[in-house]
Short mmCIF file of C-alpha atoms in Angstrom, two decimals:
data_model
loop_
_atom_site.label_atom_id
_atom_site.label_comp_id
_atom_site.label_asym_id
_atom_site.label_seq_id
_atom_site.Cartn_x
_atom_site.Cartn_y
_atom_site.Cartn_z
CA UNK A 127 85.55 81.97 97.61
CA UNK A 128 84.38 85.21 98.61
CA UNK A 129 81.48 85.23 101.37
CA UNK A 130 79.64 88.21 98.96
CA UNK A 131 78.99 88.60 95.08
CA UNK A 132 82.27 88.99 92.83
CA UNK A 133 82.08 89.76 89.15
CA UNK A 134 85.92 90.27 88.60
CA UNK A 135 88.68 89.51 90.67
CA UNK A 136 92.23 91.36 89.85
CA UNK A 137 95.23 90.67 91.52
CA UNK A 138 98.32 92.64 92.43
CA UNK A 139 101.72 90.70 93.18
CA UNK A 140 104.41 92.02 95.49
CA UNK A 141 107.48 90.55 97.06
CA UNK A 142 105.52 90.50 100.27
CA UNK A 143 102.13 90.02 99.78
CA UNK A 144 99.17 89.23 97.31
CA UNK A 145 95.82 91.78 96.88
CA UNK A 146 92.67 90.35 95.68
CA UNK A 147 90.50 92.97 94.40
CA UNK A 148 87.30 91.19 94.26
CA UNK A 149 83.88 93.57 93.94
CA UNK A 150 83.61 95.60 97.20
CA UNK A 151 86.43 94.44 98.59
CA UNK A 152 90.07 93.75 98.44
CA UNK A 153 91.91 91.28 100.33
CA UNK A 154 95.69 91.35 101.03
CA UNK A 155 97.58 87.55 102.27
CA UNK A 156 100.99 87.94 103.63
CA UNK A 157 103.44 85.78 101.66
CA UNK A 158 105.70 82.88 103.53
CA UNK A 159 108.85 84.91 103.46
CA UNK A 160 111.43 86.00 105.81
CA UNK A 161 113.97 88.72 104.80
CA UNK A 162 116.89 88.87 108.02
CA UNK A 163 115.87 90.61 110.27
CA UNK A 164 114.29 93.03 109.00
CA UNK A 165 110.53 90.80 107.96
CA UNK A 166 109.38 88.04 109.30
CA UNK A 167 105.97 86.33 107.65
CA UNK A 168 107.37 81.95 107.78
CA UNK A 169 104.40 80.91 110.39
CA UNK A 170 100.93 81.16 109.96
CA UNK A 171 100.83 82.59 113.26
CA UNK A 172 102.94 85.28 112.77
CA UNK A 173 101.09 86.56 109.72
CA UNK A 174 97.84 86.50 111.84
CA UNK A 175 99.83 88.64 114.36
CA UNK A 176 100.62 91.20 111.80
CA UNK A 177 97.05 91.43 109.82
CA UNK A 178 95.81 92.20 112.74
CA UNK A 179 98.85 95.12 113.52
CA UNK A 180 98.33 96.13 110.08
CA UNK A 181 94.85 97.10 110.83
CA UNK A 182 95.23 98.82 114.27
CA UNK A 183 98.14 100.90 112.72
CA UNK A 184 96.11 101.62 109.48
CA UNK A 185 92.91 102.63 111.34
CA UNK A 186 94.63 105.72 112.59
CA UNK A 187 94.63 107.58 109.51
CA UNK A 188 92.50 105.81 107.56
CA UNK A 189 89.63 105.02 109.37
CA UNK A 190 86.59 102.83 107.05
CA UNK A 191 89.21 101.46 104.47
CA UNK A 192 90.59 98.90 107.13
CA UNK A 193 87.90 96.62 107.84
CA UNK A 194 89.32 93.44 109.92
CA UNK A 195 90.84 90.27 109.51
CA UNK A 196 89.40 87.36 108.20
CA UNK A 197 90.19 83.44 108.01
CA UNK A 198 90.80 81.59 104.89
CA UNK A 199 89.75 78.24 105.73
CA UNK A 200 89.76 74.87 103.64
CA UNK A 201 86.29 72.97 104.08
CA UNK A 202 86.39 69.42 103.34
CA UNK A 203 84.34 68.54 99.99
CA UNK A 204 83.97 65.19 98.60
CA UNK A 205 86.99 65.31 95.84
CA UNK A 206 88.64 68.44 97.35
CA UNK A 207 89.19 70.90 99.89
CA UNK A 208 86.97 73.95 99.07
CA UNK A 209 88.82 77.12 100.43
CA UNK A 210 86.57 79.87 101.42
CA UNK A 211 86.76 83.62 102.84
CA UNK A 212 85.50 82.83 106.40
CA UNK A 213 83.10 85.83 107.66
CA UNK A 214 81.41 85.86 110.47
CA UNK A 215 78.72 83.35 108.81
CA UNK A 216 81.55 80.72 108.21
CA UNK A 217 82.46 79.24 111.26
CA UNK A 218 83.84 75.68 110.25
CA UNK A 219 86.96 74.70 108.37
CA UNK A 220 90.73 74.50 108.68
CA UNK A 221 92.07 77.54 109.05
CA UNK A 222 94.98 78.08 106.45
CA UNK A 223 95.69 81.36 105.91
CA UNK A 224 94.56 85.08 107.15
CA UNK A 225 93.63 87.60 104.86
CA UNK A 226 93.31 91.92 106.12
CA UNK A 227 89.62 92.72 104.63
CA UNK A 228 89.69 96.42 103.04
CA UNK A 229 87.19 98.45 101.15
CA UNK A 230 88.50 98.52 97.79
CA UNK A 231 89.26 102.04 96.32
CA UNK A 232 89.53 102.50 92.54
CA UNK A 233 93.12 102.97 91.44
CA UNK A 234 91.97 106.32 89.70
CA UNK A 235 91.71 107.57 92.84
CA UNK A 236 95.06 106.96 93.95
CA UNK A 237 97.56 109.82 94.12
CA UNK A 238 99.77 109.27 91.88
CA UNK A 239 97.38 108.43 89.07
CA UNK A 240 95.38 111.50 90.11
CA UNK A 241 98.93 113.62 89.77
CA UNK A 242 99.64 112.35 86.10
CA UNK A 243 96.30 112.95 85.12
CA UNK A 244 96.42 116.71 86.69
CA UNK A 245 94.02 116.28 89.38
CA UNK A 246 96.21 117.46 92.48
CA UNK A 247 95.76 120.48 93.21
CA UNK A 248 97.50 123.00 96.13
CA UNK A 249 94.46 122.85 97.92
CA UNK A 250 94.73 118.72 98.09
CA UNK A 251 98.17 119.58 99.24
CA UNK A 252 97.43 121.49 101.79
CA UNK A 253 94.98 119.22 103.69
CA UNK A 254 97.59 116.58 102.94
CA UNK A 255 99.80 118.52 105.31
CA UNK A 256 97.13 119.06 107.75
CA UNK A 257 96.46 115.53 108.04
CA UNK A 258 99.98 114.48 108.58
CA UNK A 259 100.39 117.31 111.06
CA UNK A 260 97.76 116.45 113.46
CA UNK A 261 98.36 112.40 112.98
CA UNK A 262 102.11 113.59 113.93
CA UNK A 263 101.05 115.29 117.25
CA UNK A 264 98.96 112.73 117.97
CA UNK A 265 101.48 110.00 117.23
CA UNK A 266 102.94 107.95 120.36
CA UNK A 267 106.52 108.65 121.48
CA UNK A 268 108.27 107.26 124.47
CA UNK A 269 112.00 106.62 125.50
CA UNK A 270 112.05 103.38 123.36
CA UNK A 271 110.95 105.20 120.20
CA UNK A 272 113.15 108.08 121.09
CA UNK A 273 116.44 105.94 120.79
CA UNK A 274 116.05 105.58 117.47
CA UNK A 275 116.77 109.06 116.85
CA UNK A 276 119.96 109.07 118.09
CA UNK A 277 122.69 109.50 115.97
CA UNK A 278 124.13 105.86 116.24
CA UNK A 279 120.79 104.03 114.98
CA UNK A 280 120.18 106.77 111.98
CA UNK A 281 123.77 105.51 110.98
CA UNK A 282 122.95 101.66 111.54
CA UNK A 283 119.84 102.05 109.56
CA UNK A 284 122.01 103.82 106.52
CA UNK A 285 124.35 101.24 106.62
CA UNK A 286 122.05 98.54 106.41
CA UNK A 287 120.17 100.05 103.64
CA UNK A 288 123.55 100.46 101.66
CA UNK A 289 124.65 96.81 102.30
CA UNK A 290 121.56 95.37 100.73
CA UNK A 291 121.69 97.82 98.18
CA UNK A 292 125.51 96.77 97.52
CA UNK A 293 123.90 93.52 96.75
CA UNK A 294 121.70 94.61 94.11
CA UNK A 295 123.32 97.22 92.18
CA UNK A 296 126.86 99.08 92.80
CA UNK A 297 125.57 101.95 94.71
CA UNK A 298 126.64 105.60 93.91
CA UNK A 299 130.33 106.30 95.27
CA UNK A 300 130.69 107.62 98.69
CA UNK A 301 126.74 107.86 98.47
CA UNK A 302 127.50 106.13 102.08
CA UNK A 303 130.19 107.81 103.48
CA UNK A 304 128.55 111.43 102.57
CA UNK A 305 124.97 110.58 104.95
CA UNK A 306 127.48 109.30 107.18
CA UNK A 307 129.62 112.51 107.81
CA UNK A 308 126.20 114.78 107.73
CA UNK A 309 124.85 112.79 110.54
CA UNK A 310 128.52 113.28 112.34
CA UNK A 311 128.58 117.01 111.64
CA UNK A 312 124.69 117.44 113.04
CA UNK A 313 124.70 115.46 115.97
CA UNK A 314 123.34 118.71 118.13
CA UNK A 315 120.71 118.83 115.46
CA UNK A 316 119.71 114.99 115.96
CA UNK A 317 119.66 115.30 119.57
CA UNK A 318 117.88 118.27 119.64
CA UNK A 319 114.91 116.85 117.47
CA UNK A 320 114.79 113.79 120.30
CA UNK A 321 114.56 116.58 123.12
CA UNK A 322 111.80 118.29 121.14
CA UNK A 323 109.76 115.04 120.93
CA UNK A 324 109.98 114.41 117.35
CA UNK A 325 110.78 110.95 117.44
CA UNK A 326 107.63 109.05 117.42
CA UNK A 327 105.38 106.61 115.74
CA UNK A 328 105.20 107.73 111.99
CA UNK A 329 103.60 106.71 109.03
CA UNK A 330 107.16 105.14 107.80
CA UNK A 331 106.18 104.60 104.27
CA UNK A 332 104.12 107.87 102.90
CA UNK A 333 104.77 108.12 99.39
CA UNK A 334 102.19 108.88 96.44
CA UNK A 335 101.22 105.55 95.86
CA UNK A 336 100.44 104.87 99.39
CA UNK A 337 97.56 108.00 99.13
CA UNK A 338 94.56 107.92 98.32
CA UNK A 339 92.33 111.06 97.67
CA UNK A 340 88.25 110.22 96.55
CA UNK A 341 86.21 113.11 95.06
CA UNK A 342 88.35 115.70 97.26
CA UNK A 343 86.38 114.49 100.17
CA UNK A 344 88.36 111.55 101.43
CA UNK A 345 91.60 111.00 102.40
CA UNK A 346 93.56 108.00 102.97
CA UNK A 347 97.29 107.57 104.04
CA UNK A 348 97.48 103.73 103.75
CA UNK A 349 99.52 101.37 104.24
CA UNK A 350 101.77 101.86 107.35
CA UNK A 351 104.61 99.44 108.11
CA UNK A 352 103.25 97.06 110.50
CA UNK A 353 106.16 94.43 109.75
CA UNK A 354 109.28 96.07 111.66
CA UNK A 355 108.39 99.06 114.28
CA UNK A 356 112.17 100.06 114.02
CA UNK A 357 111.19 101.60 110.40
CA UNK A 358 107.83 103.55 111.63
CA UNK A 359 109.72 104.89 114.75
CA UNK A 360 111.60 107.88 113.23
CA UNK A 361 111.53 111.30 112.92
CA UNK A 362 108.62 112.77 112.08
CA UNK A 363 110.69 114.91 109.36
CA UNK A 364 111.21 111.40 107.47
CA UNK A 365 107.35 111.44 106.46
CA UNK A 366 107.59 114.59 105.00
CA UNK A 367 110.94 114.01 103.12
CA UNK A 368 109.57 111.07 101.78
CA UNK A 369 106.34 112.43 100.30
CA UNK A 370 108.59 115.25 99.29
CA UNK A 371 111.14 113.05 97.62
CA UNK A 372 107.94 111.48 95.61
CA UNK A 373 106.49 114.80 94.59
CA UNK A 374 109.98 115.99 92.88
CA UNK A 375 110.20 112.78 91.65
CA UNK A 376 107.37 113.33 89.53
CA UNK A 377 108.54 116.47 88.36
CA UNK A 378 106.01 118.58 90.69
CA UNK A 379 109.01 120.56 92.61
CA UNK A 380 106.63 123.18 93.31
CA UNK A 381 104.03 120.73 94.98
CA UNK A 382 107.01 119.66 97.02
CA UNK A 383 107.95 123.17 98.00
CA UNK A 384 104.45 123.99 98.87
CA UNK A 385 103.85 120.79 100.99
CA UNK A 386 106.64 121.21 102.90
CA UNK A 387 105.91 125.12 103.71
CA UNK A 388 102.49 124.02 104.62
CA UNK A 389 103.66 121.22 107.20
CA UNK A 390 106.39 123.74 108.74
CA UNK A 391 103.68 126.54 109.21
CA UNK A 392 100.80 123.97 110.52
CA UNK A 393 103.34 122.43 113.13
CA UNK A 394 105.75 125.26 113.40
CA UNK A 395 108.56 122.75 113.05
CA UNK A 396 111.40 125.63 111.68
CA UNK A 397 114.50 123.03 112.06
CA UNK A 398 113.17 120.24 110.07
CA UNK A 399 114.59 122.15 107.34
CA UNK A 400 117.88 121.49 108.64
CA UNK A 401 118.07 117.18 107.96
CA UNK A 402 114.86 117.60 105.27
CA UNK A 403 117.87 117.32 102.49
CA UNK A 404 119.82 114.59 104.11
CA UNK A 405 116.38 112.39 104.83
CA UNK A 406 115.01 113.25 101.35
CA UNK A 407 118.53 111.58 99.90
CA UNK A 408 118.30 108.63 102.69
CA UNK A 409 114.66 107.98 101.42
CA UNK A 410 116.04 108.15 97.69
CA UNK A 411 118.40 105.36 98.15
CA UNK A 412 115.93 103.54 100.47
CA UNK A 413 113.26 103.84 97.76
CA UNK A 414 116.21 102.24 94.94
CA UNK A 415 116.76 99.30 97.16
CA UNK A 416 112.98 98.84 97.61
CA UNK A 417 112.74 99.14 93.58
CA UNK A 418 115.86 96.71 92.83
CA UNK A 419 114.48 94.17 95.49
CA UNK A 420 110.93 93.84 93.71
CA UNK A 421 112.76 93.55 90.53
CA UNK A 422 114.79 90.54 91.59
CA UNK A 423 110.66 88.82 92.21
CA UNK A 424 109.16 89.96 88.77
CA UNK A 425 108.92 86.91 86.33
CA UNK A 426 107.73 89.45 83.48
CA UNK A 427 111.06 91.52 81.90
CA UNK A 428 108.71 94.40 81.70
CA UNK A 429 107.90 95.00 85.00
CA UNK A 430 111.55 94.28 85.59
CA UNK A 431 113.16 96.73 83.47
CA UNK A 432 110.48 99.33 84.61
CA UNK A 433 111.55 99.15 88.54
CA UNK A 434 115.46 99.05 87.54
CA UNK A 435 115.11 102.46 85.58
CA UNK A 436 112.52 103.78 88.51
CA UNK A 437 115.84 102.47 90.47
CA UNK A 438 118.10 104.29 88.01
CA UNK A 439 115.93 107.81 88.64
CA UNK A 440 115.89 107.02 92.54
CA UNK A 441 119.51 106.90 92.59
CA UNK A 442 120.17 109.67 90.78
CA UNK A 443 117.94 111.84 92.79
CA UNK A 444 119.88 110.49 96.11
CA UNK A 445 123.09 111.55 94.47
CA UNK A 446 121.77 115.02 93.65
CA UNK A 447 120.20 115.50 97.48
CA UNK A 448 123.93 114.54 98.33
CA UNK A 449 125.72 117.45 96.68
CA UNK A 450 123.49 119.80 98.32
CA UNK A 451 124.21 118.59 101.56
CA UNK A 452 127.93 120.00 100.65
#
């Protein structure tokens, strides 16, 4: 099936995609799924469009990691259709799917793995803060993007998150109300963030598993949200909050504090601290929802248990930062 030599193939399965690790390359195929108004990969044409969009979005932070989009074709054979990944040398066959082609980077370079192996230093955190600040300063903004920083849109995102969360697990009592109350009590802060052009086309899903650090030289902040623009159109502080939350969840509050301090120093965004704890709490509840949602698609009880345990930790973490808002 592959246009290059492959000795072993590893498969990673999520609720929205399959990833095939095949030799020097990784191929990501979007599943034929639709989740309400959040995600729609239901047709081949939509999956093709979102493959190209994923490559375009991620090249801004990953350069040589995202190599392009390839066709998966069925070629008639004597007995059955032979499925192949079509590169520039293969032009025949019926297109049955599309895939994002990426450079395969070993999982040992993923930031959560490096953190567990005690291989993350302050220099790495400072470099990520610098990369993120440079990215945010150049990220696009417009009146259409800025509207997503308005209090009413923030409330909508919170309500949507807890509606889904409630179908998966009984949420923390009053959590939604407390987050909404914070917005109501700080509307002037959120409006100032809009005025100061802090609402931009951000990463949207920046946490440890979405960062590769290769031999302390190459940094890849990958897997930006491509399937829903409204999840990327947000305050730059959301990216800071998401990674901060994950660092602290992994029991590295020292690295979290250094990351926030360094980002603020480089960006001079001192008002970020006014909404940071609010966003950390919101991101924790959002990630808990994703973990529980993924658990419903898992076939093994071991993996289901791990995801549910992860969700419990995130729910508790979200509650902790709710208390800090009071």
